[in-house]
C-alpha positions as a printed NumPy array, in Angstrom:
array([[-21.325,   0.707,   7.083],
       [-23.264,  -2.009,   8.901],
       [-22.837,  -0.277,  12.275],
       [-23.868,   3.073,  10.824],
       [-26.986,   1.643,   9.198],
       [-28.159,  -0.569,  12.063],
       [-27.23 ,   1.36 ,  15.192],
       [-27.144,   4.933,  16.421],
       [-23.322,   4.736,  16.638],
       [-21.455,   6.488,  13.842],
       [-18.084,   4.714,  13.5  ],
       [-16.904,   6.847,  10.571],
       [-14.895,   9.388,  12.617],
       [-13.089,   6.647,  14.544],
       [-12.527,   4.217,  11.697],
       [-11.655,   7.038,   9.3  ],
       [ -8.915,   8.16 ,  11.659],
       [ -7.596,   4.608,  12.012],
       [ -7.657,   4.144,   8.236],
       [ -5.732,   7.377,   7.76 ],
       [ -3.095,   6.397,  10.309],
       [ -2.659,   2.997,   8.626],
       [ -2.186,   4.715,   5.258],
       [  0.45 ,   7.036,   6.741],
       [  2.208,   3.966,   8.179],
       [  2.086,   2.324,   4.724],
       [  3.719,   5.366,   3.145],
       [  6.406,   5.391,   5.843],
       [  7.138,   1.684,   5.309],
       [  7.162,   2.214,   1.538],
       [  9.802,   4.906,   2.04 ],
       [ 11.892,   2.616,   4.257],
       [ 11.627,  -0.236,   1.728],
       [ 12.611,   2.172,  -1.056],
       [ 15.777,   3.091,   0.814],
       [ 16.649,  -0.453,   1.873],
       [ 15.851,  -2.218,  -1.432],
       [ 17.233,   0.637,  -3.568],
       [ 14.17 ,   0.679,  -5.818],
       [ 13.952,   3.266,  -8.556],
       [ 11.459,   6.121,  -8.306],
       [  9.251,   4.621, -11.029],
       [  8.626,   1.46 ,  -9.004],
       [  7.934,   3.397,  -5.796],
       [  5.493,   5.657,  -7.647],
       [  3.719,   2.592,  -9.058],
       [  3.425,   1.043,  -5.593],
       [  2.046,   4.314,  -4.228],
       [ -0.55 ,   4.594,  -6.996],
       [ -1.553,   0.969,  -6.452],
       [ -2.046,   1.718,  -2.747],
       [ -4.68 ,   4.319,  -3.617],
       [ -6.587,   2.265,  -6.188],
       [ -9.226,  -0.215,  -5.076],
       [ -7.791,  -3.76 ,  -5.377],
       [ -4.398,  -2.244,  -6.255],
       [ -2.864,  -3.951,  -3.262],
       [ -3.488,  -7.343,  -4.857],
       [ -1.461,  -6.334,  -7.927],
       [  1.309,  -4.806,  -5.796],
       [  1.526,  -7.943,  -3.667],
       [  1.729, -10.157,  -6.754],
       [  4.436,  -7.948,  -8.268],
       [  6.522,  -7.976,  -5.073],
       [  6.081, -11.744,  -4.628],
       [  7.336, -12.37 ,  -8.166],
       [ 10.297, -10.089,  -7.541],
       [ 11.136, -11.969,  -4.361],
       [ 11.087, -15.275,  -6.261],
       [ 13.298, -13.767,  -8.968],
       [ 10.637, -13.898, -11.686],
       [ 10.156, -10.15 , -11.941],
       [ 12.82 ,  -7.787, -13.204],
       [ 13.247,  -4.407, -11.543],
       [ 13.225,  -2.692, -14.948],
       [  9.696,  -3.939, -15.729],
       [  8.198,  -1.911, -12.882]])
């Protein structure tokens, strides 16, 4: 936004493409984690929805960190 407002360069087409490719990579890694960790569909759907919501990544990261430490049950997802 700063570049667009203060210069004649419009970075939206470039950065939009990069952002889209990163999201596709996230979905691919989510699929791989689903297969490897044997998560249920409900948990994967929750992680996908959190990836779309603003600040959802913070909640997903906290949930996965608790699961890794053993403080989060898979059924609660």
